[in-house]
Tab-separated table of C-alpha atoms in Angstrom:
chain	number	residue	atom	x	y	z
A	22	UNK	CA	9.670	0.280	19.747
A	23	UNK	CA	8.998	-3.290	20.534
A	24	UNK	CA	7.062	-4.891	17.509
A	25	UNK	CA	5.279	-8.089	18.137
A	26	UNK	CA	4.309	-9.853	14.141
A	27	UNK	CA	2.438	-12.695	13.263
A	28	UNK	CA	2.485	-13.872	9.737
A	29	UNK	CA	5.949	-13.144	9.283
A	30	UNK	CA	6.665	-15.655	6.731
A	31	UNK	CA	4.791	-14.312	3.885
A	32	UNK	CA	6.138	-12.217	1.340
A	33	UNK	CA	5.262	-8.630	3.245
A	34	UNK	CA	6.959	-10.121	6.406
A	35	UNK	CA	10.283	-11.574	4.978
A	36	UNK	CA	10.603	-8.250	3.445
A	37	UNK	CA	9.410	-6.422	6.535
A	38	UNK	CA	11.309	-8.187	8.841
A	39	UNK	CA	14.838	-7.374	8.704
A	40	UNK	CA	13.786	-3.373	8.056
A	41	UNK	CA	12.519	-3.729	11.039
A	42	UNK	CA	15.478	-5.185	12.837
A	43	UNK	CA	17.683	-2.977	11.199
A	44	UNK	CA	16.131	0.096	12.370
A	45	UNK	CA	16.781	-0.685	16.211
A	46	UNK	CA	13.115	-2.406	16.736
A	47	UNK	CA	12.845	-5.037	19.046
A	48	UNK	CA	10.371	-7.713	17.353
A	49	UNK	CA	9.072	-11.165	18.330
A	50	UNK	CA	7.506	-13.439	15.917
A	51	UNK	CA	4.558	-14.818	16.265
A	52	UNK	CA	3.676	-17.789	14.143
A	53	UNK	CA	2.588	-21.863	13.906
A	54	UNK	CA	5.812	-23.082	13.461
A	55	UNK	CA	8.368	-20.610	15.628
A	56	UNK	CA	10.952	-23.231	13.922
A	57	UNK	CA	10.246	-22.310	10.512
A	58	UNK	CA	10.653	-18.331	11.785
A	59	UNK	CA	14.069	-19.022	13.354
A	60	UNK	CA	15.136	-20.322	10.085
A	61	UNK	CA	14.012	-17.798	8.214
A	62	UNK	CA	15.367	-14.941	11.112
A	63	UNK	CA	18.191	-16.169	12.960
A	64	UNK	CA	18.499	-14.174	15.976
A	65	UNK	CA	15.131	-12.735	16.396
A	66	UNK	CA	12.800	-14.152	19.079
A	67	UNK	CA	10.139	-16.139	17.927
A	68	UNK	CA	7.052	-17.903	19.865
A	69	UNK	CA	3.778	-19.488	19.115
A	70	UNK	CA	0.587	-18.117	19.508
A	71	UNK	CA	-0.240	-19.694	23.110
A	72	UNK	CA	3.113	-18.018	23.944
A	73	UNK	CA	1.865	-14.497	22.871
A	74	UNK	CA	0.891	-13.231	25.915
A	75	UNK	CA	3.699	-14.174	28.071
A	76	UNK	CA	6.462	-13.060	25.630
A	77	UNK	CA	5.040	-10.082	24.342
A	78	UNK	CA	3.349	-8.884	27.728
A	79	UNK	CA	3.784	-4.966	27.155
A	80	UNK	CA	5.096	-4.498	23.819
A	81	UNK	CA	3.925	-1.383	21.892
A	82	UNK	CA	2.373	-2.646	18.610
A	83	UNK	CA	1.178	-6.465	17.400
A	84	UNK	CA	1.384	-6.126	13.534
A	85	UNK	CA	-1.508	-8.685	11.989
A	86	UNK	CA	-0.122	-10.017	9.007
A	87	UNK	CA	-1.158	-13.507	9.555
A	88	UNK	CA	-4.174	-14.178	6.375
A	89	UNK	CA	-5.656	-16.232	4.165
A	90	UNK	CA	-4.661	-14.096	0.686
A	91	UNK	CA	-6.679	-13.658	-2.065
A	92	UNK	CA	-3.871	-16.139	-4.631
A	93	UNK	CA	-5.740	-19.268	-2.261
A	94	UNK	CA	-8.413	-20.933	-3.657
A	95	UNK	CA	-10.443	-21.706	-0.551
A	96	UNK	CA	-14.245	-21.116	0.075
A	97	UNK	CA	-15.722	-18.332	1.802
A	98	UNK	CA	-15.903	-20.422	5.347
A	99	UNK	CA	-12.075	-20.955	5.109
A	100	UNK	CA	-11.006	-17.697	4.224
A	101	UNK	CA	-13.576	-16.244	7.580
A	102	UNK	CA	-11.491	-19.087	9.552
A	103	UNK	CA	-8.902	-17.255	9.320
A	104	UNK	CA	-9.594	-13.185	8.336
A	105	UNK	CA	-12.300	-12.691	10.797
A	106	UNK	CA	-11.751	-15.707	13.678
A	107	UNK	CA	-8.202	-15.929	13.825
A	108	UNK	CA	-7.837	-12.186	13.715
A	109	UNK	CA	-10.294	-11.889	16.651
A	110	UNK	CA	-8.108	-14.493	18.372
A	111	UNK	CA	-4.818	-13.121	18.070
A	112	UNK	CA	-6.674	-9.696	19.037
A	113	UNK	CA	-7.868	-11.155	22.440
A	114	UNK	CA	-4.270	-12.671	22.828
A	115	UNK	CA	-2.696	-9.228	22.469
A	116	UNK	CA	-5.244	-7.705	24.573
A	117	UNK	CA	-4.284	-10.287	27.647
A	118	UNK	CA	-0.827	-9.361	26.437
A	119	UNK	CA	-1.031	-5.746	27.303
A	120	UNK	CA	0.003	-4.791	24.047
A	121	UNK	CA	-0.798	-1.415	23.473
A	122	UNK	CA	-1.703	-1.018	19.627
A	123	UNK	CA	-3.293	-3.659	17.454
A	124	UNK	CA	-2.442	-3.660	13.279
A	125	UNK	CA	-4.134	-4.976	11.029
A	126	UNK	CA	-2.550	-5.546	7.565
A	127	UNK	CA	-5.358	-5.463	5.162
A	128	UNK	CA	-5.617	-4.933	0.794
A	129	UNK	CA	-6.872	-1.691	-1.273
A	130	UNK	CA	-9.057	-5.012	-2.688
A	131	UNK	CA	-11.244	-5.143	0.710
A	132	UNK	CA	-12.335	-1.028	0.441
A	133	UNK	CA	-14.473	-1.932	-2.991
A	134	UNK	CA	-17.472	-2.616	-1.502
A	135	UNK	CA	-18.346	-4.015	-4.839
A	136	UNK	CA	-15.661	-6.897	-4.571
A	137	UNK	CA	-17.420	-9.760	-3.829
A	138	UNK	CA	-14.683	-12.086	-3.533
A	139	UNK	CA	-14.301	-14.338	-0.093
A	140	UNK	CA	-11.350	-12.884	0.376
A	141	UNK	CA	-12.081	-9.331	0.402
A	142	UNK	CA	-15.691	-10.121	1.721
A	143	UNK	CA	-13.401	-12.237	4.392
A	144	UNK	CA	-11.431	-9.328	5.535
A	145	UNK	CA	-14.402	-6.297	5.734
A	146	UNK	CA	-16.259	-8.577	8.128
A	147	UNK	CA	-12.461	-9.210	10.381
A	148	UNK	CA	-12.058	-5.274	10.075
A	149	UNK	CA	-15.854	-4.631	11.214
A	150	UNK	CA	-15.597	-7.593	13.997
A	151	UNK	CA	-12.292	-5.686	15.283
A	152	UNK	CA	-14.286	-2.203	15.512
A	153	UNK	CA	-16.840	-3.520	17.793
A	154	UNK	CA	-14.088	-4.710	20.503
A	155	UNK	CA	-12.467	-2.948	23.161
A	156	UNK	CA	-9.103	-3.157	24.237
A	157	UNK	CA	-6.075	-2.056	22.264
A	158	UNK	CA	-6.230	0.780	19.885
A	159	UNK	CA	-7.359	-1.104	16.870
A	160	UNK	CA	-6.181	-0.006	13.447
A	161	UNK	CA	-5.469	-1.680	9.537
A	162	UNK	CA	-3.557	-0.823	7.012
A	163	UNK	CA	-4.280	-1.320	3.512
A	164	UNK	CA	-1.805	-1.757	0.896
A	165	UNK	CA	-2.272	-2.347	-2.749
A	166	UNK	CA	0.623	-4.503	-4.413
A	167	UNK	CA	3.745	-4.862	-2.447
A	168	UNK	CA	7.414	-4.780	-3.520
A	169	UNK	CA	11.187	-4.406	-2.715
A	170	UNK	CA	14.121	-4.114	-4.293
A	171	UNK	CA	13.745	-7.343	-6.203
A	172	UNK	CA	10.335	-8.272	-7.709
A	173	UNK	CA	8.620	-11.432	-7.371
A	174	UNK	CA	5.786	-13.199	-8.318
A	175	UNK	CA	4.512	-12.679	-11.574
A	176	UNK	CA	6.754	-9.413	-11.728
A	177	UNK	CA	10.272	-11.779	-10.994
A	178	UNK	CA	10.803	-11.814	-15.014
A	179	UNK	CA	12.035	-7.650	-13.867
A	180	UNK	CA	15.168	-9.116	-12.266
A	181	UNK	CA	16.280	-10.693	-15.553
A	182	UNK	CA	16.690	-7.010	-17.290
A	183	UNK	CA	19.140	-4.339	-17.150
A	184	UNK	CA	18.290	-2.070	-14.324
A	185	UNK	CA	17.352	1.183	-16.147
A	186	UNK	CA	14.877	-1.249	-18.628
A	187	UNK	CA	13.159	-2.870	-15.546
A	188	UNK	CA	12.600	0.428	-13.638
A	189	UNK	CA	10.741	1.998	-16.900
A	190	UNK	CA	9.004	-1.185	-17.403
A	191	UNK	CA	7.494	-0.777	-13.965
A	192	UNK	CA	6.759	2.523	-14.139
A	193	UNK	CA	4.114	1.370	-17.080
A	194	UNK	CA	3.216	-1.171	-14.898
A	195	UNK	CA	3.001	0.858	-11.649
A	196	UNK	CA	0.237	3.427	-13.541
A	197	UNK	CA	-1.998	0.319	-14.590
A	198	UNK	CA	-2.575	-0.537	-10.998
A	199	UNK	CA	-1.301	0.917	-7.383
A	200	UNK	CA	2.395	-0.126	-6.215
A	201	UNK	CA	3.844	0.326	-2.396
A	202	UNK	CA	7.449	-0.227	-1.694
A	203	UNK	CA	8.209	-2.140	1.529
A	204	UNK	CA	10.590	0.761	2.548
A	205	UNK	CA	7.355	2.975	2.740
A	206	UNK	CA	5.703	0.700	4.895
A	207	UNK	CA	8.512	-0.041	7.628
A	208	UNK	CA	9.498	3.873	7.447
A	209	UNK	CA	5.318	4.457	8.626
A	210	UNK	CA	5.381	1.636	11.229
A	211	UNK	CA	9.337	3.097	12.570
A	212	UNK	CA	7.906	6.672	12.702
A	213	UNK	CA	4.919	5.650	14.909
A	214	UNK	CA	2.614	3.567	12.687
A	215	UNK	CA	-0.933	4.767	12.237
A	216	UNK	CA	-3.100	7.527	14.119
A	217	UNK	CA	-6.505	6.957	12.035
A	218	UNK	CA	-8.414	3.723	12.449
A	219	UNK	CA	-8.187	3.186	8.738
A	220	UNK	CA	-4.862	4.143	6.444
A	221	UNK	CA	-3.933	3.452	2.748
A	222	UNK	CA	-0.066	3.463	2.260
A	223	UNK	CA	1.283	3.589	-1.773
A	224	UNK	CA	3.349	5.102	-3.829
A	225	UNK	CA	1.273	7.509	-5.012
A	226	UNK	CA	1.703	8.207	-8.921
A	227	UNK	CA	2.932	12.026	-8.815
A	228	UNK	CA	6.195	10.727	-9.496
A	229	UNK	CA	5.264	8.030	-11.962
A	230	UNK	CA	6.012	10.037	-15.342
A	231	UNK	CA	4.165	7.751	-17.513
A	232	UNK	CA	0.459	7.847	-15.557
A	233	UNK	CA	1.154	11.739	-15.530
A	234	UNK	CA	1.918	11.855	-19.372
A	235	UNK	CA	-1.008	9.345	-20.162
A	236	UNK	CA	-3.663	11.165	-17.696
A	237	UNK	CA	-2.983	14.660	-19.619
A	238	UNK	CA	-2.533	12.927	-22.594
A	239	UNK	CA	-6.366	11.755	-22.057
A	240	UNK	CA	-7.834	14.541	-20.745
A	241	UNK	CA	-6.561	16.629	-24.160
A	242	UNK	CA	-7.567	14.363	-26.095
A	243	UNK	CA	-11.122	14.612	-24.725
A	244	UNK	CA	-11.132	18.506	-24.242
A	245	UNK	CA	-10.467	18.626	-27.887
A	246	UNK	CA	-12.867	16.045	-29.396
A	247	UNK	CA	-15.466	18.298	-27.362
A	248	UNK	CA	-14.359	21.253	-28.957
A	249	UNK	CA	-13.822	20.129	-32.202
A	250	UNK	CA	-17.000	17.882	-32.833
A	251	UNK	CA	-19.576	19.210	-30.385
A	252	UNK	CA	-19.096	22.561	-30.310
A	253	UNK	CA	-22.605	22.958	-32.167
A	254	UNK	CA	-24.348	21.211	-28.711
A	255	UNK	CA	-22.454	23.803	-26.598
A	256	UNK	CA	-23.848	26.489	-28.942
A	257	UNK	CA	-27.425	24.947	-28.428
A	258	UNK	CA	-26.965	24.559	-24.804
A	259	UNK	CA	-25.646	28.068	-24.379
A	260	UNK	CA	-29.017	29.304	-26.338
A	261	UNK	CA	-31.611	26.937	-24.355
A	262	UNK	CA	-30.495	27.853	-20.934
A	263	UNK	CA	-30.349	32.101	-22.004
A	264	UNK	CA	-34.260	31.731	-23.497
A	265	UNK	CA	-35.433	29.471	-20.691
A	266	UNK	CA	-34.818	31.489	-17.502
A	267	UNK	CA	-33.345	34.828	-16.460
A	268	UNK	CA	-29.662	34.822	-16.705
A	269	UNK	CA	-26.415	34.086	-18.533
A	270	UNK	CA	-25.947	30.957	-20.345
A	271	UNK	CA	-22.548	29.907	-18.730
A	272	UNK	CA	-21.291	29.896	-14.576
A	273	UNK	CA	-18.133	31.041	-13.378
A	274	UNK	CA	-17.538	30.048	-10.415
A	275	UNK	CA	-14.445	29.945	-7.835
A	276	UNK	CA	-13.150	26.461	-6.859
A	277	UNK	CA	-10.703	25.183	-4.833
A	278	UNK	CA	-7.799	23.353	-7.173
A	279	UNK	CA	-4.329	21.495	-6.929
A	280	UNK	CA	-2.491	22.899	-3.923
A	281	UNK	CA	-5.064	24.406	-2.396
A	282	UNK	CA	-4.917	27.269	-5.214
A	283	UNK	CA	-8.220	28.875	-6.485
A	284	UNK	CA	-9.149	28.990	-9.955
A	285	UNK	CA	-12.409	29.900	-11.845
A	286	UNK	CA	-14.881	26.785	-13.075
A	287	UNK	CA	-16.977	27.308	-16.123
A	288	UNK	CA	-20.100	25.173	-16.523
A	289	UNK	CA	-23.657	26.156	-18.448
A	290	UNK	CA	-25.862	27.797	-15.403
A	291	UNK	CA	-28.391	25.461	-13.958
A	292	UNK	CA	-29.599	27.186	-11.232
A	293	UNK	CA	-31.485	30.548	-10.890
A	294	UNK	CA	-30.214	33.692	-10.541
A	295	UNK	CA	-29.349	34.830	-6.682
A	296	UNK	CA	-28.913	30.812	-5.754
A	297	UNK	CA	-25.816	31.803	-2.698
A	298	UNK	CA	-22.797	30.546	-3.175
A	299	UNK	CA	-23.108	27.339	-0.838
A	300	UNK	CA	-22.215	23.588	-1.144
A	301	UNK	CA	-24.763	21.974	-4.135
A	302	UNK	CA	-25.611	19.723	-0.892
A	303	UNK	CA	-27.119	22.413	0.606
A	304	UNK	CA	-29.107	24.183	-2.471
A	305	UNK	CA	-32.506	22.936	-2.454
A	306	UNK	CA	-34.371	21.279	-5.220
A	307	UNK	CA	-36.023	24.468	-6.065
A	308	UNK	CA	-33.229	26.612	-6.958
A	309	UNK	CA	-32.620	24.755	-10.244
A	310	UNK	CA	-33.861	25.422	-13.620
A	311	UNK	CA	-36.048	23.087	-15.135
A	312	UNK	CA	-33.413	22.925	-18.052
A	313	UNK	CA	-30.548	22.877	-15.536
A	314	UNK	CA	-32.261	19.507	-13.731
A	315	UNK	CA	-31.958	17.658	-17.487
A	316	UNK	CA	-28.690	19.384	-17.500
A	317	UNK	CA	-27.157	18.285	-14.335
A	318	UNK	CA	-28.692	14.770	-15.080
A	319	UNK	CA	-26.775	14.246	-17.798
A	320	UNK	CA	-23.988	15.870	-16.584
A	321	UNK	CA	-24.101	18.454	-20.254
A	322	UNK	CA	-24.128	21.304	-17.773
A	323	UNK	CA	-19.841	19.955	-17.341
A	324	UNK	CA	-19.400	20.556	-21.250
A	325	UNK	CA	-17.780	24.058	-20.859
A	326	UNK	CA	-15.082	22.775	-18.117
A	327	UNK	CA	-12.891	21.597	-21.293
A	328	UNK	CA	-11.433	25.102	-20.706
A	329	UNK	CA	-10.361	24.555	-17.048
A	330	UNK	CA	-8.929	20.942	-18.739
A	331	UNK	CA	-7.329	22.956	-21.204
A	332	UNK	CA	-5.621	25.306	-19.021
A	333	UNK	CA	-4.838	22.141	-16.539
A	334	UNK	CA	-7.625	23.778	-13.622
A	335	UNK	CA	-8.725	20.429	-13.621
A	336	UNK	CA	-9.126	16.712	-14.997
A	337	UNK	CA	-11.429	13.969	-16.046
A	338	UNK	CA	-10.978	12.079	-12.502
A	339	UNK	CA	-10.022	13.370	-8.954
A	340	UNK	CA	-11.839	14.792	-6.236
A	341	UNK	CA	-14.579	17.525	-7.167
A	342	UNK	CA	-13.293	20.978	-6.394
A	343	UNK	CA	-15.149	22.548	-3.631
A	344	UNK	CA	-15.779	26.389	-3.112
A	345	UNK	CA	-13.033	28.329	-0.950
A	346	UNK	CA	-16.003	28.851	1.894
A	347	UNK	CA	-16.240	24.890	2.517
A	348	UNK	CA	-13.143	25.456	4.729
A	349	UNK	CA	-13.969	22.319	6.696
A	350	UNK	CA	-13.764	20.027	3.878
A	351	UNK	CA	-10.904	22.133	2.577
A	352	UNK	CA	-8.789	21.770	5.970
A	353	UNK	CA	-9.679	17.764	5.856
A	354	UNK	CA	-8.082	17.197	2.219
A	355	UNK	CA	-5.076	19.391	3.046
A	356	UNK	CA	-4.290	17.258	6.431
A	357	UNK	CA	-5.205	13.981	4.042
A	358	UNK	CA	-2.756	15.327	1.459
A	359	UNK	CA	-5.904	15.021	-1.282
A	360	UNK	CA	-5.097	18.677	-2.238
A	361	UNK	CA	-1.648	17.701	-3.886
A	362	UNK	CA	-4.141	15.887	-6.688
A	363	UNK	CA	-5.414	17.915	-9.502
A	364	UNK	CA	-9.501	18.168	-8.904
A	365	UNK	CA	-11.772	16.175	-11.265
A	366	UNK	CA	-15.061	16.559	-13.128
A	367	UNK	CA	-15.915	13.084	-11.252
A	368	UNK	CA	-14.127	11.091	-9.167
A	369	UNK	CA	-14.306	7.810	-6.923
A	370	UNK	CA	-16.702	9.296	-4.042
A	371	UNK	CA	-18.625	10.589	-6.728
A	372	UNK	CA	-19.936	7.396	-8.030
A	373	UNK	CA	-20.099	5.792	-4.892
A	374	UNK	CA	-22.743	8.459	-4.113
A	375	UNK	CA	-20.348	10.148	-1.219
A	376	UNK	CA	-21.343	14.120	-1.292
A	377	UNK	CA	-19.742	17.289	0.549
A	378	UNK	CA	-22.339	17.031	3.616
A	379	UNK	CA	-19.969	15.211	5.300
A	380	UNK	CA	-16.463	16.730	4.699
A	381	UNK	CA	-14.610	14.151	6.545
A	382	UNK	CA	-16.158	11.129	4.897
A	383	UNK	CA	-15.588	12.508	1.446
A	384	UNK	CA	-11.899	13.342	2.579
A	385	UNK	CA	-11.638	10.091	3.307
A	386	UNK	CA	-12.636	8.714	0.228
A	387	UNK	CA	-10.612	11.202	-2.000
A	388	UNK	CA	-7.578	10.051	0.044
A	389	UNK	CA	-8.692	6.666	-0.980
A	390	UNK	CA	-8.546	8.073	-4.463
A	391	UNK	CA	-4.894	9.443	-3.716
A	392	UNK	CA	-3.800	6.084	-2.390
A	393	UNK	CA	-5.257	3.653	-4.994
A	394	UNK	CA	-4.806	5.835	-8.074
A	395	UNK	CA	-4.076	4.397	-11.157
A	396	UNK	CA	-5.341	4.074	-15.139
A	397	UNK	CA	-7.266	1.077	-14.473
A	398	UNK	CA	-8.682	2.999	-11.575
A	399	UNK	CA	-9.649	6.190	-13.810
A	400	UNK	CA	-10.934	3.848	-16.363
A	401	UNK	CA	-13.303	2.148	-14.039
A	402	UNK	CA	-14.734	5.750	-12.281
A	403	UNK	CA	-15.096	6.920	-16.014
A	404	UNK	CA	-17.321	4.259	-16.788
A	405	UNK	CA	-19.419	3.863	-13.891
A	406	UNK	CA	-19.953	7.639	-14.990
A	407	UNK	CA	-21.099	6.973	-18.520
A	408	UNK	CA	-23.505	4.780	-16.484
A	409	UNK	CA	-25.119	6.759	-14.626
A	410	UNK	CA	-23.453	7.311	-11.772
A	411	UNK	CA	-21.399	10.038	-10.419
A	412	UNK	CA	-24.184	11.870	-8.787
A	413	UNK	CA	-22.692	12.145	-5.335
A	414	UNK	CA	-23.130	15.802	-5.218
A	415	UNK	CA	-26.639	16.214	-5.965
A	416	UNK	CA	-28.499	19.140	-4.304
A	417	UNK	CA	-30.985	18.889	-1.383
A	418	UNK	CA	-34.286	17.752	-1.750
A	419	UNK	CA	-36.919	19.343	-0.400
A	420	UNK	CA	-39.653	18.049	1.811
A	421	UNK	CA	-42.992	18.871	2.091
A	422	UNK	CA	-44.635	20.930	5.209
């Protein structure tokens, strides 16, 4: 594969770099000052960026690190100058260039739509500007914090401690907020790089044995709070709904779980009896109780699913389990590798109001979920929960005529 790279200075490139090289790539580097890159990678070509098109006519993949990061204290203006301008620039170079696939190397930061910050505004706008031109097969990458086989930054105090003491530490570290390894990245770009126009790339935290021991840890605690200290509400609850409308007092229903096993989800019964078993996207308005709309409002109709948390069916935070029959949504989770996650009672599409009607949207945002996952993450979904939100699976409303 020949790999052209601008930016290759930077942290993610001097670590990128010589993976690259070792694995049989042939690279040119693309920079400001190609004598600054032949210092730093003796051997490997190196140009500037009115060179690009002549040295790198043909090549197979430009990979965009070149940015202005979010440690720079620099107005909005300046970070634009380079996220959105400079990355259409080098685009249009590449394009001349022949190259045949264009990479983008963004941050997890820039898919909150709620960070405001000019760097992550900076680099939505470059990844929307790149969308809207033709030429090479545009794609980005995001990746949360990056590291190798020796920390830096404010992590370099790690390379002062015995090696089994700094791995553990970072494991603590690693569930607080989303990790990659370097390796991961140059083993994704070796193999082929990208084949979906957007990708997250971590270390997911299935192997991280401290998020997995503090997740369960939380969601027992919770599961038996609830049981211990409002069992008398459930009691109510179970009485309202059983003298307000025809029916039993608690659901059972078949969901899809954690490796695309089914298991049986408990909640109190908000709709009416005979509702079909469909996506609560496509059960009208009219369906549910008058008790079950106050129920699902304040989310009191999720009480009994302590059980499935309990039994480990299912967790505070993940991607809502969908019914077996949703096979399209089920078939875009599996191929997104969502369904290795245990499902949740809410989760990120959730509050970001992202329903089932669209089953590859909300795969793509429950692979977000997969990618990005961490405690701080959890903490954040939980309370924008408690807040109100989490209604991203509300049922149809009706119109009139």
């Amino acid at each position: 594969m020949k790999i052209a790279i601008t930016g290759a200075s930077g942290f993610v490139g001097k670590q990128l770099v010589p993976l690259l090289d070792a694995s049989g790539a042939t690279l040119l580097l693309v920079g400001r000052n190609p004598a600054k890159l032949t210092d730093l990678f003796p051997g490997i070509p190196v140009c500037n960026y009115s060179q690009l098109q002549e040295m790198a006519a043909g090549y197979d993949l430009l990979l965009h690190l070149a940015a202005l990061n979010n440690d720079q204290n620099a107005s909005l203006d300046q970070f634009r100058a380079v996220n959105v301008d400079m990355l259409l620039d080098t685009f249009a170079r590449a394009r001349e260039a022949g190259i045949k696939q264009f990479v983008d190397i963004s941050s997890i930061r820039a898919l909150d739509p709620k960070d405001h910050s000019p760097y992550a505004q900076s680099k939505r706008e470059g990844t929307e500007a790149l969308a809207a031109v033709t030429g090479p097969r545009c794609f980005t990458i995001y990746l949360p914090l990056v590291y190798s086989g020796q920390w830096s930054g404010k992590l370099a105090f790690l390379n002062t401690l015995p090696r089994p003491l700094a791995k553990s530490l970072f494991s603590v570290l690693k569930a607080l907020k989303p990790t990659v390894n370097i390796a991961k990245l140059g083993a994704f770009l070796i193999d082929g790089g990208p084949s979906e126009s957007r990708t997250v790339i971590s270390d997911t935290q299935r192997q991280n044995w401290f998020f997995g021991f503090t997740k369960r840890t939380i969601d027992l605690a919770f599961a038996v709070v609830v049981a211990l200290f409002f069992w008398w509400l459930g009691l109510l609850i179970w009485i309202a709904v059983r003298l307000s409308s025809t029916g039993p007092g608690l659901f059972a229903q078949e969901r899809v779980g954690r490796d695309g096993r089914t298991f049986v989800c408990y909640k109190f019964r908000t709709m009416k009896i005979g509702t079909a078993q469909l996506g609560t996207h496509e059960i009208s308005t009219s369906a549910v109780t008058p008790l079950g709309a106050f129920l699902r409002r304040t989310k009191l109709d999720e009480l009994p699913q302590i059980w499935n948390i309990l039994r480990n069916e299912i967790s505070l935070i993940g991607p809502r389990p969908c019914l077996p029959v949703q096979t399209a949504l089920v078939a875009a989770r599996q191929r997104r590798g969502v369904l290795a996650l245990t499902p949740g009672i809410t989760g990120l599409a959730q509050v970001n109001g992202i329903d089932m009607s669209d089953p590859e949207l909300l795969a793509e945002w429950d692979a977000r979920y997969c990618a990005s996952q961490s405690l701080l993450l959890d903490l954040r979904i939980a309370l924008a929960t408690a807040a109100g939100g989490g209604h991203g699976d509300r049922v149809r409303q009706e119109t009139a005529g």
